[in-house]
Amino acid sequence: MSCVADQPGAEGSPRVLVAGATGFAGALAAQLIWHHPGFELVALTGRSNVGRALQELYPRYRVPLPIEDPAGERAQAIDAAVVAYPHAAAAPTVGALRDRGARVIDLSADFRLGSLATYEAWYGEHPRPDLLEQAVYGLTEMHRERIAGAAIVANPGCYPTAAVLALAPLARAGLIADVVVDAKQGVSGAGRRADEDTTHLSMIGENILPYKVAAHRHTPEIEEQLALLGADVRVQFQAHLVPLDQGELASCYVTPTRPLAAADLQELYRDAYAGEPFVELADAPPGTRDVLATNFCRLFVAADQHTGKVVVLSAIDNLWKGTSSQAVQNLNLMFGREESEGLL
Amino acid sequence: MSCVADQPGAEGSPRVLVAGATGFAGALAAQLIWHHPGFELVALTGRSNVGRALQELYPRYRVPLPIEDPAGERAQAIDAAVVAYPHAAAAPTVGALRDRGARVIDLSADFRLGSLATYEAWYGEHPRPDLLEQAVYGLTEMHRERIAGAAIVANPGCYPTAAVLALAPLARAGLIADVVVDAKQGVSGAGRRADEDTTHLSMIGENILPYKVAAHRHTPEIEEQLALLGADVRVQFQAHLVPLDQGELASCYVTPTRPLAAADLQELYRDAYAGEPFVELADAPPGTRDVLATNFCRLFVAADQHTGKVVVLSAIDNLWKGTSSQAVQNLNLMFGREESEGLL
Amino acid sequence: MSCVADQPGAEGSPRVLVAGATGFAGALAAQLIWHHPGFELVALTGRSNVGRALQELYPRYRVPLPIEDPAGERAQAIDAAVVAYPHAAAAPTVGALRDRGARVIDLSADFRLGSLATYEAWYGEHPRPDLLEQAVYGLTEMHRERIAGAAIVANPGCYPTAAVLALAPLARAGLIADVVVDAKQGVSGAGRRADEDTTHLSMIGENILPYKVAAHRHTPEIEEQLALLGADVRVQFQAHLVPLDQGELASCYVTPTRPLAAADLQELYRDAYAGEPFVELADAPPGTRDVLATNFCRLFVAADQHTGKVVVLSAIDNLWKGTSSQAVQNLNLMFGREESEGLL
Amino acid sequence: MSCVADQPGAEGSPRVLVAGATGFAGALAAQLIWHHPGFELVALTGRSNVGRALQELYPRYRVPLPIEDPAGERAQAIDAAVVAYPHAAAAPTVGALRDRGARVIDLSADFRLGSLATYEAWYGEHPRPDLLEQAVYGLTEMHRERIAGAAIVANPGCYPTAAVLALAPLARAGLIADVVVDAKQGVSGAGRRADEDTTHLSMIGENILPYKVAAHRHTPEIEEQLALLGADVRVQFQAHLVPLDQGELASCYVTPTRPLAAADLQELYRDAYAGEPFVELADAPPGTRDVLATNFCRLFVAADQHTGKVVVLSAIDNLWKGTSSQAVQNLNLMFGREESEGLL
């Protein structure tokens, strides 16, 4: 099997650590960076499975590096780090890594919300509010320039990624009067911890399972991003688990502020995403399988003549564009690499 | 294996034919009637597989009757028939069975819409418009008394079953200003015919697949039923296939005509469905697995304080309450049996 | 929703307790007994979820009885009990219930093996070896008469159920020289406890997962039963998890002691299972879907002219015939009911 | 979206055609070659969907080339072709491509069997027996040198790939006295054509489905390859469909010609596969998820002390190593590229 020396692109490249590499998000980030021609993956840390190679936990990723104790986060000379700890646990680690000069992409919610008050209403006390001003929200297509120079990138939640990409052109044009986002996701979004009420196949198999009615933490994140684009709306957001592993569809139903012709709507989206390497406009409703294991967001938009509403369907892979490959997309930007490098 | 003589409740009971028994809906109706203590299943017909026993096609149903040529529909003395042909093909069969005096439950769309104009706008020319006045819409909980005496029962579509049960209390109370229905369903709803673009596991596995954007035929059916309850609204309806066999969830997002207190909302639903044998109000969001292979509709309702909207989640088994077991529920009513007989 | 008074057949019937009702096996046994016309389900106990109704944990079973503390096992006047605790934990409970005069069906491995030495080699010290002589192995088709009079019925493991029914006719006829049993099963067989390495959909989805190579505890159980039928063979047994919930297929490859004509082989199986209510001989290879949620074992047998071997395919639902419905089949026998009552 | 000019490595590389690109195997081959840095994919042909871009049929592959009429197979200047037609249809196409000087990898069974008599016993008359002598069996690890110089490579069946890699070390050492191969596979192995009795999710979901008992066409292919290695055995082969898309596990049970110590067995396999880039020896039983969407074959081998048999578990992705990525592995060899190029 591969040995450590096999890493492509290791020589002289920026050195990257993945903290929290045993969960789904951290492990995939590690895999993408390991096989990336422009970065060197130098260490993995985790709060469990210390001493085991990552490929013992995830054989198909074939990353031979061992999981080290989180103390190892302080032992390496690194240029960058991806932090994949849960919210609240992430912020102190991000802080410690910043102290050592590393640029950090944080996959948790800790630095996603611009408003400290909103954070604390949804997540409790913030461990490191002093770092908030260093953070840039990492939805690449919305904040590309600021991400390139950021010290901390707050990688978006998977639902906000799909929803904001779906709604941004309408939001920016002041066209959203009211919006419902009905999102469906595979169980990888629920994380690696097995749970008899959600991720157990005997529960989620042959099931469609809505959860967190009127109470999902991604709601304020979506609203804040839409507000930055000029849309001051309250979002009706509802999440559902469905029996698959990776895949997410956000079905968005917008009541526009004024009637929209179909052709104008298509043009609005074509203009908004022209030249984007990872946003596709599809001619037919997108299935999540169309973007499986890719960094693409695939959109379909239609004006419903019968109701006057606009329907936007947005498909991503929640673990890829929704989490770990978007982190790599941002890492590319931060270190001056081609944005799509290692992702096609 | 079982022989024909094993049929429970055959002796002296109303005699029932199932026309179109080779598809998913007809086969399940046949299975439920075969094992029902109060009816005798006397014959099955179909346009394919003539001469084969139904249990060769569906071993787990263990119904030993053979599939007969549709001409067989005219050969038997029967009291009732369940017709499981596609729309347009169904109406002539329904007519022929009516001519022989049978009471008919039609699973197609042919007699669901009260307005002939609406039917023809969505389905094309109607083969037997003369029969429309004999037909009663078979959503049991809405039209129980008329179903009991009906000559023709138009069994509802699966999506309208879930959606109308979800929305009826609000519709009746004049509370719906605007509504979005986002529905998800397993592939049995797409029928038995295999299709490389939908029902093939290599397509629908690891997929979430929206279809018929702004163009689903169940939309006018839902709107017509809501109108009968007093709600004159245009429904934003969107359907999705997800990777399971049987199960359907309608997630309904209602903008109410006036603010609703949570307690009042709960009471509205409790009152509406008190005593209903097959409508459950759940304390937690319902998964479709909760109603798998049952005639139950499981509802959850919440007032979202943040948006002011009402969320109603409605879970059914699309093949059971959404189709074939609701047909048996109606058959029970039509022949004076306990409504839940053979269904618990 | 149903209230406790709704239990069918409660009045004056034998009173049954289910101990360990929160796991998959106990919960299904409770559901089958609750809806059985000939028994009264009087209490459920469990080591978790005390105070919650069973239908909160398993909504689709619609059993409203609460889970009581295991101490409750001693509080009720009962005629019979189904014990669904893990091995070693089960035996003391079985003993306590026997002391109160109840007849017990134990779903664990504690009383399945006739040889105490074999038990201790595979499971460790036996908590109640004194009770072994009261126990009858509960593979209904093999030990029907003794089960009818038994104080303790040791319900078989799911793999032995499928394998022994597949092999018994050959074993009894002295025809097995060598045998390989390759078994595949859905994840319900791994139990309700969620596990990131087995039952998590993100692990078992898109996976075929062999486990316990050359070391599965069901091997000695199969060998002991075959020995009772006269076949002294060592069984090559291998188990695999596949991505479904309920279903088990044992594919058995037998080198016969002498060449077998196809017609003789078919006759051997027809004779062996003539009149059996729950063993079917199929004309085509059986899928586990053919027996889903039933007490049937569906067999297919073929003589391979090319290799001289005999192939026997045996499909059951691991939770039903493999566990809980077989327990009810045995309960029927023990209390003089029709063997198939409540199971068709 | 990508345009044709985006193809990596197109300039000056060997020019490759994929004939029959609309099926699963051809489409994946096209995708791998399109993204390969060392080949230029110049054309796709197919018997359906002519004029549509491949990425309309398979969006996630993102190959923008159009499907051309099979006549197009004669219109292009090419160096190599991958033929993905069914057996009997493939051979004439292979012949026509050979006439134009292209080196051909045929994914069908037409050139896999060395014995014409065996071919005709299992598949019927051979359309081009004259070409058989040009063909080399394309199991890379077994015939690497001859593949490098071959005019026609007969890419192996997916089951023989897994089975022969599992058994080759034992076969070569003369250690196989008797062997059972129990294989399980996802539905992609059944091809793109939807089928209500196999690939429809409503059939294969919650199912384990054995097929072709004692009659699978891959049996003679396995036997012929084992014979080339010195093992003259009749293989008991049985295939099963399980509910997943891509993945295949061959569980092999060998009665050895002499007792084998565990350490010797491990050494035999380590020696056999030392240095192989795509064969892994695992420390634990391999799941097919470990090799999903890779060209790896992952093996686990154990000596069962109880039975004296050897168990070998062999996991591949049936569409990758079992079909299309092995074709690319061979293509690399044929054109002097690194064997693993484009596959890691």
Short mmCIF file of N, CA, C and O in Angstrom, two decimals, chain A residues 242-318:
data_model
loop_
_atom_site.label_atom_id
_atom_site.label_comp_id
_atom_site.label_asym_id
_atom_site.label_seq_id
_atom_site.Cartn_x
_atom_site.Cartn_y
_atom_site.Cartn_z
N VAL A 242 -32.79 12.03 4.19
CA VAL A 242 -33.28 10.99 3.30
C VAL A 242 -32.23 9.89 3.18
O VAL A 242 -31.05 10.12 3.51
N PRO A 243 -32.63 8.69 2.74
CA PRO A 243 -31.72 7.53 2.85
C PRO A 243 -30.64 7.47 1.77
O PRO A 243 -30.70 6.65 0.87
N LEU A 244 -29.68 8.32 1.90
CA LEU A 244 -28.49 8.23 1.08
C LEU A 244 -27.34 8.75 1.92
O LEU A 244 -27.53 9.20 3.05
N ASP A 245 -26.13 8.69 1.37
CA ASP A 245 -24.95 9.09 2.12
C ASP A 245 -24.62 10.56 1.85
O ASP A 245 -24.82 11.42 2.71
N GLN A 246 -24.19 10.87 0.64
CA GLN A 246 -23.76 12.23 0.30
C GLN A 246 -24.70 12.83 -0.74
O GLN A 246 -24.90 12.24 -1.81
N GLY A 247 -25.21 13.99 -0.48
CA GLY A 247 -26.07 14.67 -1.45
C GLY A 247 -27.01 15.61 -0.73
O GLY A 247 -27.48 15.30 0.38
N GLU A 248 -27.26 16.76 -1.33
CA GLU A 248 -28.14 17.74 -0.70
C GLU A 248 -28.86 18.52 -1.79
O GLU A 248 -28.24 18.98 -2.75
N LEU A 249 -30.15 18.67 -1.60
CA LEU A 249 -30.93 19.49 -2.53
C LEU A 249 -31.68 20.53 -1.72
O LEU A 249 -32.40 20.21 -0.78
N ALA A 250 -31.50 21.80 -2.10
CA ALA A 250 -32.30 22.88 -1.53
C ALA A 250 -33.32 23.31 -2.57
O ALA A 250 -32.96 23.79 -3.64
N SER A 251 -34.60 23.09 -2.25
CA SER A 251 -35.68 23.53 -3.14
C SER A 251 -36.19 24.85 -2.59
O SER A 251 -36.70 24.90 -1.46
N CYS A 252 -36.04 25.91 -3.38
CA CYS A 252 -36.35 27.25 -2.90
C CYS A 252 -37.56 27.81 -3.64
O CYS A 252 -37.62 27.74 -4.88
N TYR A 253 -38.51 28.35 -2.87
CA TYR A 253 -39.74 28.88 -3.42
C TYR A 253 -39.83 30.36 -3.06
O TYR A 253 -40.00 30.70 -1.89
N VAL A 254 -39.68 31.20 -4.07
CA VAL A 254 -39.59 32.64 -3.81
C VAL A 254 -40.83 33.36 -4.34
O VAL A 254 -41.23 33.15 -5.50
N THR A 255 -41.43 34.17 -3.50
CA THR A 255 -42.44 35.11 -3.98
C THR A 255 -41.69 36.37 -4.37
O THR A 255 -41.08 37.01 -3.51
N PRO A 256 -41.68 36.69 -5.66
CA PRO A 256 -40.86 37.84 -6.08
C PRO A 256 -41.55 39.17 -5.75
O PRO A 256 -42.78 39.23 -5.58
N THR A 257 -40.76 40.19 -5.65
CA THR A 257 -41.32 41.52 -5.35
C THR A 257 -42.07 42.10 -6.55
O THR A 257 -42.86 43.02 -6.39
N ARG A 258 -41.77 41.58 -7.71
CA ARG A 258 -42.54 41.98 -8.90
C ARG A 258 -42.56 40.80 -9.86
O ARG A 258 -41.69 39.92 -9.82
N PRO A 259 -43.55 40.76 -10.78
CA PRO A 259 -43.64 39.64 -11.72
C PRO A 259 -42.37 39.53 -12.55
O PRO A 259 -41.77 40.54 -12.94
N LEU A 260 -41.97 38.28 -12.80
CA LEU A 260 -40.72 38.04 -13.52
C LEU A 260 -40.98 37.23 -14.77
O LEU A 260 -41.60 36.15 -14.70
N ALA A 261 -40.50 37.70 -15.91
CA ALA A 261 -40.61 36.92 -17.13
C ALA A 261 -39.57 35.80 -17.10
O ALA A 261 -38.47 35.97 -16.56
N ALA A 262 -39.92 34.67 -17.68
CA ALA A 262 -39.02 33.52 -17.67
C ALA A 262 -37.66 33.88 -18.26
O ALA A 262 -36.61 33.51 -17.71
N ALA A 263 -37.66 34.59 -19.38
CA ALA A 263 -36.39 34.91 -20.04
C ALA A 263 -35.52 35.81 -19.17
O ALA A 263 -34.30 35.62 -19.08
N ASP A 264 -36.14 36.75 -18.50
CA ASP A 264 -35.38 37.64 -17.63
C ASP A 264 -34.76 36.87 -16.46
O ASP A 264 -33.63 37.14 -16.04
N LEU A 265 -35.53 35.94 -15.97
CA LEU A 265 -35.04 35.13 -14.86
C LEU A 265 -33.81 34.33 -15.29
O LEU A 265 -32.79 34.28 -14.59
N GLN A 266 -33.91 33.68 -16.44
CA GLN A 266 -32.76 32.90 -16.92
C GLN A 266 -31.54 33.80 -17.11
O GLN A 266 -30.42 33.44 -16.76
N GLU A 267 -31.78 34.99 -17.66
CA GLU A 267 -30.66 35.89 -17.92
C GLU A 267 -30.01 36.36 -16.61
O GLU A 267 -28.78 36.47 -16.51
N LEU A 268 -30.86 36.61 -15.63
CA LEU A 268 -30.34 37.02 -14.32
C LEU A 268 -29.34 35.99 -13.79
O LEU A 268 -28.26 36.33 -13.29
N TYR A 269 -29.72 34.70 -13.91
CA TYR A 269 -28.85 33.66 -13.38
C TYR A 269 -27.63 33.44 -14.28
O TYR A 269 -26.52 33.20 -13.78
N ARG A 270 -27.83 33.50 -15.59
CA ARG A 270 -26.68 33.33 -16.47
C ARG A 270 -25.64 34.42 -16.21
O ARG A 270 -24.45 34.15 -16.11
N ASP A 271 -26.10 35.65 -16.06
CA ASP A 271 -25.17 36.75 -15.80
C ASP A 271 -24.48 36.55 -14.44
O ASP A 271 -23.28 36.78 -14.30
N ALA A 272 -25.26 36.16 -13.46
CA ALA A 272 -24.70 36.05 -12.11
C ALA A 272 -23.58 35.01 -12.04
O ALA A 272 -22.60 35.20 -11.32
N TYR A 273 -23.74 33.93 -12.80
CA TYR A 273 -22.78 32.83 -12.64
C TYR A 273 -21.90 32.60 -13.87
O TYR A 273 -21.21 31.58 -13.96
N ALA A 274 -21.90 33.55 -14.81
CA ALA A 274 -21.02 33.40 -15.96
C ALA A 274 -19.57 33.33 -15.48
O ALA A 274 -19.12 34.14 -14.66
N GLY A 275 -18.85 32.35 -15.96
CA GLY A 275 -17.44 32.23 -15.61
C GLY A 275 -17.17 31.55 -14.29
O GLY A 275 -16.00 31.31 -13.95
N GLU A 276 -18.20 31.25 -13.53
CA GLU A 276 -17.96 30.53 -12.27
C GLU A 276 -17.54 29.10 -12.58
O GLU A 276 -18.26 28.38 -13.27
N PRO A 277 -16.41 28.65 -12.05
CA PRO A 277 -15.97 27.30 -12.42
C PRO A 277 -16.81 26.19 -11.79
O PRO A 277 -16.83 25.08 -12.30
N PHE A 278 -17.51 26.49 -10.71
CA PHE A 278 -18.21 25.42 -10.00
C PHE A 278 -19.70 25.63 -9.83
O PHE A 278 -20.34 24.95 -9.03
N VAL A 279 -20.27 26.58 -10.53
CA VAL A 279 -21.72 26.73 -10.50
C VAL A 279 -22.26 26.48 -11.91
O VAL A 279 -21.83 27.13 -12.86
N GLU A 280 -23.15 25.53 -12.01
CA GLU A 280 -23.71 25.14 -13.31
C GLU A 280 -25.19 25.50 -13.38
O GLU A 280 -25.92 25.26 -12.40
N LEU A 281 -25.63 25.99 -14.52
CA LEU A 281 -27.07 26.14 -14.74
C LEU A 281 -27.53 24.98 -15.60
O LEU A 281 -27.01 24.77 -16.70
N ALA A 282 -28.48 24.23 -15.09
CA ALA A 282 -28.91 23.03 -15.81
C ALA A 282 -30.19 23.31 -16.58
O ALA A 282 -30.98 24.18 -16.22
N ASP A 283 -30.40 22.51 -17.65
CA ASP A 283 -31.61 22.64 -18.45
C ASP A 283 -32.75 21.82 -17.89
O ASP A 283 -33.89 21.93 -18.34
N ALA A 284 -32.44 20.96 -16.95
CA ALA A 284 -33.46 20.07 -16.38
C ALA A 284 -33.25 20.06 -14.87
O ALA A 284 -32.16 20.39 -14.39
N PRO A 285 -34.26 19.69 -14.12
CA PRO A 285 -34.09 19.67 -12.67
C PRO A 285 -32.89 18.81 -12.28
O PRO A 285 -32.76 17.68 -12.75
N PRO A 286 -32.01 19.31 -11.44
CA PRO A 286 -30.79 18.57 -11.10
C PRO A 286 -31.03 17.56 -10.00
O PRO A 286 -31.70 17.83 -9.01
N GLY A 287 -30.47 16.38 -10.19
CA GLY A 287 -30.41 15.41 -9.10
C GLY A 287 -29.10 15.57 -8.36
O GLY A 287 -28.11 16.03 -8.93
N THR A 288 -29.08 15.19 -7.10
CA THR A 288 -27.83 15.33 -6.35
C THR A 288 -26.76 14.38 -6.89
O THR A 288 -25.56 14.63 -6.73
N ARG A 289 -27.19 13.30 -7.55
CA ARG A 289 -26.21 12.39 -8.15
C ARG A 289 -25.38 13.10 -9.23
O ARG A 289 -24.26 12.69 -9.52
N ASP A 290 -25.96 14.15 -9.82
CA ASP A 290 -25.21 14.89 -10.85
C ASP A 290 -23.97 15.59 -10.29
O ASP A 290 -23.08 15.97 -11.04
N VAL A 291 -23.95 15.79 -8.99
CA VAL A 291 -22.81 16.50 -8.38
C VAL A 291 -22.09 15.65 -7.34
O VAL A 291 -21.26 16.16 -6.58
N LEU A 292 -22.41 14.38 -7.31
CA LEU A 292 -21.84 13.47 -6.31
C LEU A 292 -20.31 13.48 -6.37
O LEU A 292 -19.72 13.30 -7.44
N ALA A 293 -19.70 13.67 -5.21
CA ALA A 293 -18.24 13.66 -5.11
C ALA A 293 -17.59 14.71 -6.02
O ALA A 293 -16.54 14.47 -6.62
N THR A 294 -18.23 15.86 -6.12
CA THR A 294 -17.66 16.99 -6.87
C THR A 294 -17.86 18.27 -6.07
O THR A 294 -18.64 18.32 -5.12
N ASN A 295 -17.17 19.33 -6.53
CA ASN A 295 -17.31 20.64 -5.90
C ASN A 295 -18.38 21.49 -6.60
O ASN A 295 -18.51 22.67 -6.32
N PHE A 296 -19.16 20.88 -7.50
CA PHE A 296 -20.14 21.66 -8.24
C PHE A 296 -21.42 21.95 -7.45
O PHE A 296 -21.86 21.15 -6.63
N CYS A 297 -21.98 23.11 -7.73
CA CYS A 297 -23.35 23.41 -7.36
C CYS A 297 -24.14 23.50 -8.66
O CYS A 297 -23.76 24.26 -9.56
N ARG A 298 -25.20 22.72 -8.79
CA ARG A 298 -25.97 22.66 -10.03
C ARG A 298 -27.34 23.26 -9.77
O ARG A 298 -28.07 22.82 -8.88
N LEU A 299 -27.67 24.28 -10.53
CA LEU A 299 -28.89 25.06 -10.29
C LEU A 299 -29.87 24.91 -11.44
O LEU A 299 -29.48 24.79 -12.61
N PHE A 300 -31.14 24.98 -11.08
CA PHE A 300 -32.21 25.05 -12.08
C PHE A 300 -33.19 26.09 -11.58
O PHE A 300 -33.55 26.09 -10.39
N VAL A 301 -33.63 26.97 -12.48
CA VAL A 301 -34.51 28.04 -12.05
C VAL A 301 -35.70 28.13 -13.00
O VAL A 301 -35.55 27.95 -14.21
N ALA A 302 -36.89 28.34 -12.43
CA ALA A 302 -38.10 28.41 -13.26
C ALA A 302 -39.08 29.40 -12.66
O ALA A 302 -39.19 29.54 -11.44
N ALA A 303 -39.78 30.09 -13.56
CA ALA A 303 -40.87 30.97 -13.13
C ALA A 303 -42.18 30.20 -13.30
O ALA A 303 -42.46 29.71 -14.39
N ASP A 304 -42.93 30.08 -12.22
CA ASP A 304 -44.19 29.34 -12.29
C ASP A 304 -45.29 30.32 -12.68
O ASP A 304 -45.68 31.20 -11.90
N GLN A 305 -45.80 30.18 -13.91
CA GLN A 305 -46.82 31.11 -14.40
C GLN A 305 -48.10 31.01 -13.59
O GLN A 305 -48.85 31.98 -13.46
N HIS A 306 -48.37 29.83 -13.08
CA HIS A 306 -49.62 29.59 -12.37
C HIS A 306 -49.66 30.33 -11.03
O HIS A 306 -50.66 30.94 -10.67
N THR A 307 -48.55 30.29 -10.32
CA THR A 307 -48.54 30.89 -8.98
C THR A 307 -47.83 32.24 -8.94
O THR A 307 -47.95 32.97 -7.95
N GLY A 308 -47.04 32.52 -9.95
CA GLY A 308 -46.24 33.74 -9.92
C GLY A 308 -44.95 33.59 -9.12
O GLY A 308 -44.17 34.53 -9.02
N LYS A 309 -44.73 32.45 -8.54
CA LYS A 309 -43.51 32.25 -7.75
C LYS A 309 -42.34 31.83 -8.63
O LYS A 309 -42.50 31.40 -9.77
N VAL A 310 -41.15 31.96 -8.05
CA VAL A 310 -39.93 31.47 -8.69
C VAL A 310 -39.45 30.24 -7.92
O VAL A 310 -39.38 30.27 -6.69
N VAL A 311 -39.14 29.19 -8.67
CA VAL A 311 -38.62 27.97 -8.06
C VAL A 311 -37.14 27.85 -8.42
O VAL A 311 -36.80 27.92 -9.60
N VAL A 312 -36.28 27.69 -7.42
CA VAL A 312 -34.86 27.46 -7.67
C VAL A 312 -34.46 26.17 -6.98
O VAL A 312 -34.67 26.01 -5.77
N LEU A 313 -33.90 25.25 -7.75
CA LEU A 313 -33.44 23.97 -7.22
C LEU A 313 -31.92 23.98 -7.23
O LEU A 313 -31.31 24.29 -8.25
N SER A 314 -31.32 23.63 -6.11
CA SER A 314 -29.87 23.76 -5.94
C SER A 314 -29.31 22.47 -5.38
O SER A 314 -29.61 22.09 -4.25
N ALA A 315 -28.49 21.79 -6.18
CA ALA A 315 -27.93 20.50 -5.77
C ALA A 315 -26.44 20.60 -5.52
O ALA A 315 -25.70 21.13 -6.35
N ILE A 316 -26.02 20.10 -4.38
CA ILE A 316 -24.59 19.99 -4.08
C ILE A 316 -24.33 18.65 -3.40
O ILE A 316 -25.26 17.96 -2.99
N ASP A 317 -23.07 18.29 -3.29
CA ASP A 317 -22.68 17.22 -2.40
C ASP A 317 -22.36 17.89 -1.06
O ASP A 317 -21.43 18.70 -0.97
N ASN A 318 -23.14 17.57 -0.04
CA ASN A 318 -23.00 18.26 1.24
C ASN A 318 -21.60 18.13 1.83
O ASN A 318 -21.11 19.05 2.49
#
